[in-house]
Amino acid sequence: GKSLLLGALLFLVGLLPGVGSVSALVIGAVLGGRLLGAELLERPLTGRGMAREAQTRLRHVHRARITGFGACAYLLFLLPLGAVVAMPAAVAGATLLARDLLPPETPAE
């Protein structure tokens, strides 16, 4: 759903003469990064027992950090064979980011 809409938007922006291709790359990296960051974080947050509504609130609070992480992964995935090489690192990075974003657990006594 959202990915198709983003693709159509980027296609239309890319048609603008002069600045279209650069604008489409920047918009794609930011919006695609936001979507990819949320997608990569969903599994580790769900694995820690976090409900979907709580995940949405967490993503809203840490929007810039998640978008930056996702944008880096998005741009690496654009390279030839980039997704093949970078996907394991992106999944591991999402797990570390999820651990960093969540408050520390209190030890059981």
mmCIF file with all atom_site columns, C-alpha atoms in Angstrom:
data_model
loop_
_atom_site.group_PDB
_atom_site.id
_atom_site.type_symbol
_atom_site.label_atom_id
_atom_site.label_alt_id
_atom_site.label_comp_id
_atom_site.label_asym_id
_atom_site.label_entity_id
_atom_site.label_seq_id
_atom_site.pdbx_PDB_ins_code
_atom_site.Cartn_x
_atom_site.Cartn_y
_atom_site.Cartn_z
_atom_site.occupancy
_atom_site.B_iso_or_equiv
_atom_site.pdbx_formal_charge
_atom_site.auth_seq_id
_atom_site.auth_comp_id
_atom_site.auth_asym_id
_atom_site.auth_atom_id
_atom_site.pdbx_PDB_model_num
ATOM 1   C CA . GLY A 1 1   ? 0.000  0.000   0.000   1.00 0.00 ? 1   GLY A CA 1
ATOM 2   C CA . LYS A 1 2   ? 2.320  2.729   1.248   1.00 0.00 ? 2   LYS A CA 1
ATOM 3   C CA . SER A 1 3   ? 5.227  1.509   -0.872  1.00 0.00 ? 3   SER A CA 1
ATOM 4   C CA . LEU A 1 4   ? 3.181  1.647   -4.067  1.00 0.00 ? 4   LEU A CA 1
ATOM 5   C CA . LEU A 1 5   ? 2.000  5.162   -3.268  1.00 0.00 ? 5   LEU A CA 1
ATOM 6   C CA . LEU A 1 6   ? 5.581  6.207   -2.526  1.00 0.00 ? 6   LEU A CA 1
ATOM 7   C CA . GLY A 1 7   ? 6.768  4.689   -5.822  1.00 0.00 ? 7   GLY A CA 1
ATOM 8   C CA . ALA A 1 8   ? 4.106  6.543   -7.791  1.00 0.00 ? 8   ALA A CA 1
ATOM 9   C CA . LEU A 1 9   ? 4.979  9.806   -6.017  1.00 0.00 ? 9   LEU A CA 1
ATOM 10  C CA . LEU A 1 10  ? 8.678  9.371   -6.745  1.00 0.00 ? 10  LEU A CA 1
ATOM 11  C CA . PHE A 1 11  ? 7.967  8.572   -10.379 1.00 0.00 ? 11  PHE A CA 1
ATOM 12  C CA . LEU A 1 12  ? 5.972  11.795  -10.763 1.00 0.00 ? 12  LEU A CA 1
ATOM 13  C CA . VAL A 1 13  ? 8.590  13.883  -8.948  1.00 0.00 ? 13  VAL A CA 1
ATOM 14  C CA . GLY A 1 14  ? 11.293 12.322  -11.144 1.00 0.00 ? 14  GLY A CA 1
ATOM 15  C CA . LEU A 1 15  ? 9.531  13.693  -14.222 1.00 0.00 ? 15  LEU A CA 1
ATOM 16  C CA . LEU A 1 16  ? 10.100 17.302  -13.149 1.00 0.00 ? 16  LEU A CA 1
ATOM 17  C CA . PRO A 1 17  ? 12.680 18.912  -15.422 1.00 0.00 ? 17  PRO A CA 1
ATOM 18  C CA . GLY A 1 18  ? 15.973 19.941  -13.839 1.00 0.00 ? 18  GLY A CA 1
ATOM 19  C CA . VAL A 1 19  ? 15.534 18.962  -10.201 1.00 0.00 ? 19  VAL A CA 1
ATOM 20  C CA . GLY A 1 20  ? 13.303 15.918  -10.523 1.00 0.00 ? 20  GLY A CA 1
ATOM 21  C CA . SER A 1 21  ? 15.865 13.137  -10.330 1.00 0.00 ? 21  SER A CA 1
ATOM 22  C CA . VAL A 1 22  ? 17.752 14.601  -7.364  1.00 0.00 ? 22  VAL A CA 1
ATOM 23  C CA . SER A 1 23  ? 14.507 15.457  -5.558  1.00 0.00 ? 23  SER A CA 1
ATOM 24  C CA . ALA A 1 24  ? 13.160 11.955  -6.151  1.00 0.00 ? 24  ALA A CA 1
ATOM 25  C CA . LEU A 1 25  ? 16.327 10.428  -4.682  1.00 0.00 ? 25  LEU A CA 1
ATOM 26  C CA . VAL A 1 26  ? 16.209 12.613  -1.566  1.00 0.00 ? 26  VAL A CA 1
ATOM 27  C CA . ILE A 1 27  ? 12.461 12.147  -1.016  1.00 0.00 ? 27  ILE A CA 1
ATOM 28  C CA . GLY A 1 28  ? 12.823 8.425   -1.666  1.00 0.00 ? 28  GLY A CA 1
ATOM 29  C CA . ALA A 1 29  ? 15.659 8.102   0.834   1.00 0.00 ? 29  ALA A CA 1
ATOM 30  C CA . VAL A 1 30  ? 13.753 9.955   3.553   1.00 0.00 ? 30  VAL A CA 1
ATOM 31  C CA . LEU A 1 31  ? 10.291 8.450   3.077   1.00 0.00 ? 31  LEU A CA 1
ATOM 32  C CA . GLY A 1 32  ? 11.576 5.029   2.024   1.00 0.00 ? 32  GLY A CA 1
ATOM 33  C CA . GLY A 1 33  ? 13.968 5.110   4.962   1.00 0.00 ? 33  GLY A CA 1
ATOM 34  C CA . ARG A 1 34  ? 11.115 5.825   7.328   1.00 0.00 ? 34  ARG A CA 1
ATOM 35  C CA . LEU A 1 35  ? 9.131  2.869   5.974   1.00 0.00 ? 35  LEU A CA 1
ATOM 36  C CA . LEU A 1 36  ? 12.144 0.540   5.929   1.00 0.00 ? 36  LEU A CA 1
ATOM 37  C CA . GLY A 1 37  ? 13.226 1.538   9.428   1.00 0.00 ? 37  GLY A CA 1
ATOM 38  C CA . ALA A 1 38  ? 9.739  0.838   10.779  1.00 0.00 ? 38  ALA A CA 1
ATOM 39  C CA . GLU A 1 39  ? 9.621  -2.503  8.968   1.00 0.00 ? 39  GLU A CA 1
ATOM 40  C CA . LEU A 1 40  ? 13.046 -3.591  10.214  1.00 0.00 ? 40  LEU A CA 1
ATOM 41  C CA . LEU A 1 41  ? 12.222 -2.581  13.800  1.00 0.00 ? 41  LEU A CA 1
ATOM 42  C CA . GLU A 1 42  ? 8.871  -4.364  13.905  1.00 0.00 ? 42  GLU A CA 1
ATOM 43  C CA . ARG A 1 43  ? 10.296 -7.853  14.470  1.00 0.00 ? 43  ARG A CA 1
ATOM 44  C CA . PRO A 1 44  ? 12.683 -7.079  17.346  1.00 0.00 ? 44  PRO A CA 1
ATOM 45  C CA . LEU A 1 45  ? 10.071 -4.919  19.094  1.00 0.00 ? 45  LEU A CA 1
ATOM 46  C CA . THR A 1 46  ? 7.393  -7.587  18.695  1.00 0.00 ? 46  THR A CA 1
ATOM 47  C CA . GLY A 1 47  ? 9.860  -10.169 19.975  1.00 0.00 ? 47  GLY A CA 1
ATOM 48  C CA . ARG A 1 48  ? 10.254 -8.099  23.123  1.00 0.00 ? 48  ARG A CA 1
ATOM 49  C CA . GLY A 1 49  ? 6.495  -8.213  23.655  1.00 0.00 ? 49  GLY A CA 1
ATOM 50  C CA . MET A 1 50  ? 5.735  -4.648  22.577  1.00 0.00 ? 50  MET A CA 1
ATOM 51  C CA . ALA A 1 51  ? 2.196  -4.059  21.281  1.00 0.00 ? 51  ALA A CA 1
ATOM 52  C CA . ARG A 1 52  ? 1.660  -2.413  17.889  1.00 0.00 ? 52  ARG A CA 1
ATOM 53  C CA . GLU A 1 53  ? 0.290  0.799   19.438  1.00 0.00 ? 53  GLU A CA 1
ATOM 54  C CA . ALA A 1 54  ? 3.336  1.082   21.693  1.00 0.00 ? 54  ALA A CA 1
ATOM 55  C CA . GLN A 1 55  ? 5.600  0.522   18.688  1.00 0.00 ? 55  GLN A CA 1
ATOM 56  C CA . THR A 1 56  ? 3.865  3.369   16.869  1.00 0.00 ? 56  THR A CA 1
ATOM 57  C CA . ARG A 1 57  ? 4.415  5.690   19.844  1.00 0.00 ? 57  ARG A CA 1
ATOM 58  C CA . LEU A 1 58  ? 8.067  4.642   20.093  1.00 0.00 ? 58  LEU A CA 1
ATOM 59  C CA . ARG A 1 59  ? 8.611  5.254   16.366  1.00 0.00 ? 59  ARG A CA 1
ATOM 60  C CA . HIS A 1 60  ? 7.010  8.689   16.714  1.00 0.00 ? 60  HIS A CA 1
ATOM 61  C CA . VAL A 1 61  ? 9.249  9.690   19.633  1.00 0.00 ? 61  VAL A CA 1
ATOM 62  C CA . HIS A 1 62  ? 12.437 8.496   17.888  1.00 0.00 ? 62  HIS A CA 1
ATOM 63  C CA . ARG A 1 63  ? 11.392 9.418   14.345  1.00 0.00 ? 63  ARG A CA 1
ATOM 64  C CA . ALA A 1 64  ? 14.663 11.081  13.282  1.00 0.00 ? 64  ALA A CA 1
ATOM 65  C CA . ARG A 1 65  ? 16.874 8.266   14.526  1.00 0.00 ? 65  ARG A CA 1
ATOM 66  C CA . ILE A 1 66  ? 14.735 5.549   12.929  1.00 0.00 ? 66  ILE A CA 1
ATOM 67  C CA . THR A 1 67  ? 14.479 7.483   9.664   1.00 0.00 ? 67  THR A CA 1
ATOM 68  C CA . GLY A 1 68  ? 18.265 7.951   9.573   1.00 0.00 ? 68  GLY A CA 1
ATOM 69  C CA . PHE A 1 69  ? 18.839 4.249   10.181  1.00 0.00 ? 69  PHE A CA 1
ATOM 70  C CA . GLY A 1 70  ? 16.283 3.290   7.531   1.00 0.00 ? 70  GLY A CA 1
ATOM 71  C CA . ALA A 1 71  ? 17.606 5.827   5.009   1.00 0.00 ? 71  ALA A CA 1
ATOM 72  C CA . CYS A 1 72  ? 21.136 4.404   5.293   1.00 0.00 ? 72  CYS A CA 1
ATOM 73  C CA . ALA A 1 73  ? 19.803 0.899   4.715   1.00 0.00 ? 73  ALA A CA 1
ATOM 74  C CA . TYR A 1 74  ? 17.591 2.151   1.861   1.00 0.00 ? 74  TYR A CA 1
ATOM 75  C CA . LEU A 1 75  ? 20.524 3.757   0.068   1.00 0.00 ? 75  LEU A CA 1
ATOM 76  C CA . LEU A 1 76  ? 22.680 0.641   0.526   1.00 0.00 ? 76  LEU A CA 1
ATOM 77  C CA . PHE A 1 77  ? 19.874 -1.464  -0.925  1.00 0.00 ? 77  PHE A CA 1
ATOM 78  C CA . LEU A 1 78  ? 19.968 0.668   -4.100  1.00 0.00 ? 78  LEU A CA 1
ATOM 79  C CA . LEU A 1 79  ? 23.494 -0.530  -4.903  1.00 0.00 ? 79  LEU A CA 1
ATOM 80  C CA . PRO A 1 80  ? 23.885 -3.621  -7.096  1.00 0.00 ? 80  PRO A CA 1
ATOM 81  C CA . LEU A 1 81  ? 23.844 -6.618  -4.728  1.00 0.00 ? 81  LEU A CA 1
ATOM 82  C CA . GLY A 1 82  ? 23.585 -4.119  -1.870  1.00 0.00 ? 82  GLY A CA 1
ATOM 83  C CA . ALA A 1 83  ? 20.488 -5.731  -0.405  1.00 0.00 ? 83  ALA A CA 1
ATOM 84  C CA . VAL A 1 84  ? 22.135 -9.147  -0.446  1.00 0.00 ? 84  VAL A CA 1
ATOM 85  C CA . VAL A 1 85  ? 25.183 -7.873  1.411   1.00 0.00 ? 85  VAL A CA 1
ATOM 86  C CA . ALA A 1 86  ? 23.552 -5.298  3.700   1.00 0.00 ? 86  ALA A CA 1
ATOM 87  C CA . MET A 1 87  ? 20.347 -7.098  4.755   1.00 0.00 ? 87  MET A CA 1
ATOM 88  C CA . PRO A 1 88  ? 21.949 -9.210  7.512   1.00 0.00 ? 88  PRO A CA 1
ATOM 89  C CA . ALA A 1 89  ? 23.656 -6.088  8.878   1.00 0.00 ? 89  ALA A CA 1
ATOM 90  C CA . ALA A 1 90  ? 20.388 -4.125  8.685   1.00 0.00 ? 90  ALA A CA 1
ATOM 91  C CA . VAL A 1 91  ? 18.514 -6.815  10.632  1.00 0.00 ? 91  VAL A CA 1
ATOM 92  C CA . ALA A 1 92  ? 21.253 -6.944  13.278  1.00 0.00 ? 92  ALA A CA 1
ATOM 93  C CA . GLY A 1 93  ? 21.325 -3.140  13.384  1.00 0.00 ? 93  GLY A CA 1
ATOM 94  C CA . ALA A 1 94  ? 17.564 -3.007  13.874  1.00 0.00 ? 94  ALA A CA 1
ATOM 95  C CA . THR A 1 95  ? 17.871 -5.413  16.794  1.00 0.00 ? 95  THR A CA 1
ATOM 96  C CA . LEU A 1 96  ? 20.560 -3.243  18.401  1.00 0.00 ? 96  LEU A CA 1
ATOM 97  C CA . LEU A 1 97  ? 18.541 -0.097  17.725  1.00 0.00 ? 97  LEU A CA 1
ATOM 98  C CA . ALA A 1 98  ? 15.439 -1.637  19.308  1.00 0.00 ? 98  ALA A CA 1
ATOM 99  C CA . ARG A 1 99  ? 17.469 -2.585  22.377  1.00 0.00 ? 99  ARG A CA 1
ATOM 100 C CA . ASP A 1 100 ? 18.851 0.949   22.563  1.00 0.00 ? 100 ASP A CA 1
ATOM 101 C CA . LEU A 1 101 ? 15.455 2.645   22.178  1.00 0.00 ? 101 LEU A CA 1
ATOM 102 C CA . LEU A 1 102 ? 13.744 0.629   24.886  1.00 0.00 ? 102 LEU A CA 1
ATOM 103 C CA . PRO A 1 103 ? 14.273 1.413   28.566  1.00 0.00 ? 103 PRO A CA 1
ATOM 104 C CA . PRO A 1 104 ? 16.503 -1.060  30.402  1.00 0.00 ? 104 PRO A CA 1
ATOM 105 C CA . GLU A 1 105 ? 14.737 -3.981  32.007  1.00 0.00 ? 105 GLU A CA 1
ATOM 106 C CA . THR A 1 106 ? 14.777 -4.213  35.752  1.00 0.00 ? 106 THR A CA 1
ATOM 107 C CA . PRO A 1 107 ? 16.432 -7.401  36.983  1.00 0.00 ? 107 PRO A CA 1
ATOM 108 C CA . ALA A 1 108 ? 14.179 -9.982  38.608  1.00 0.00 ? 108 ALA A CA 1
ATOM 109 C CA . GLU A 1 109 ? 14.742 -10.507 42.306  1.00 0.00 ? 109 GLU A CA 1
#
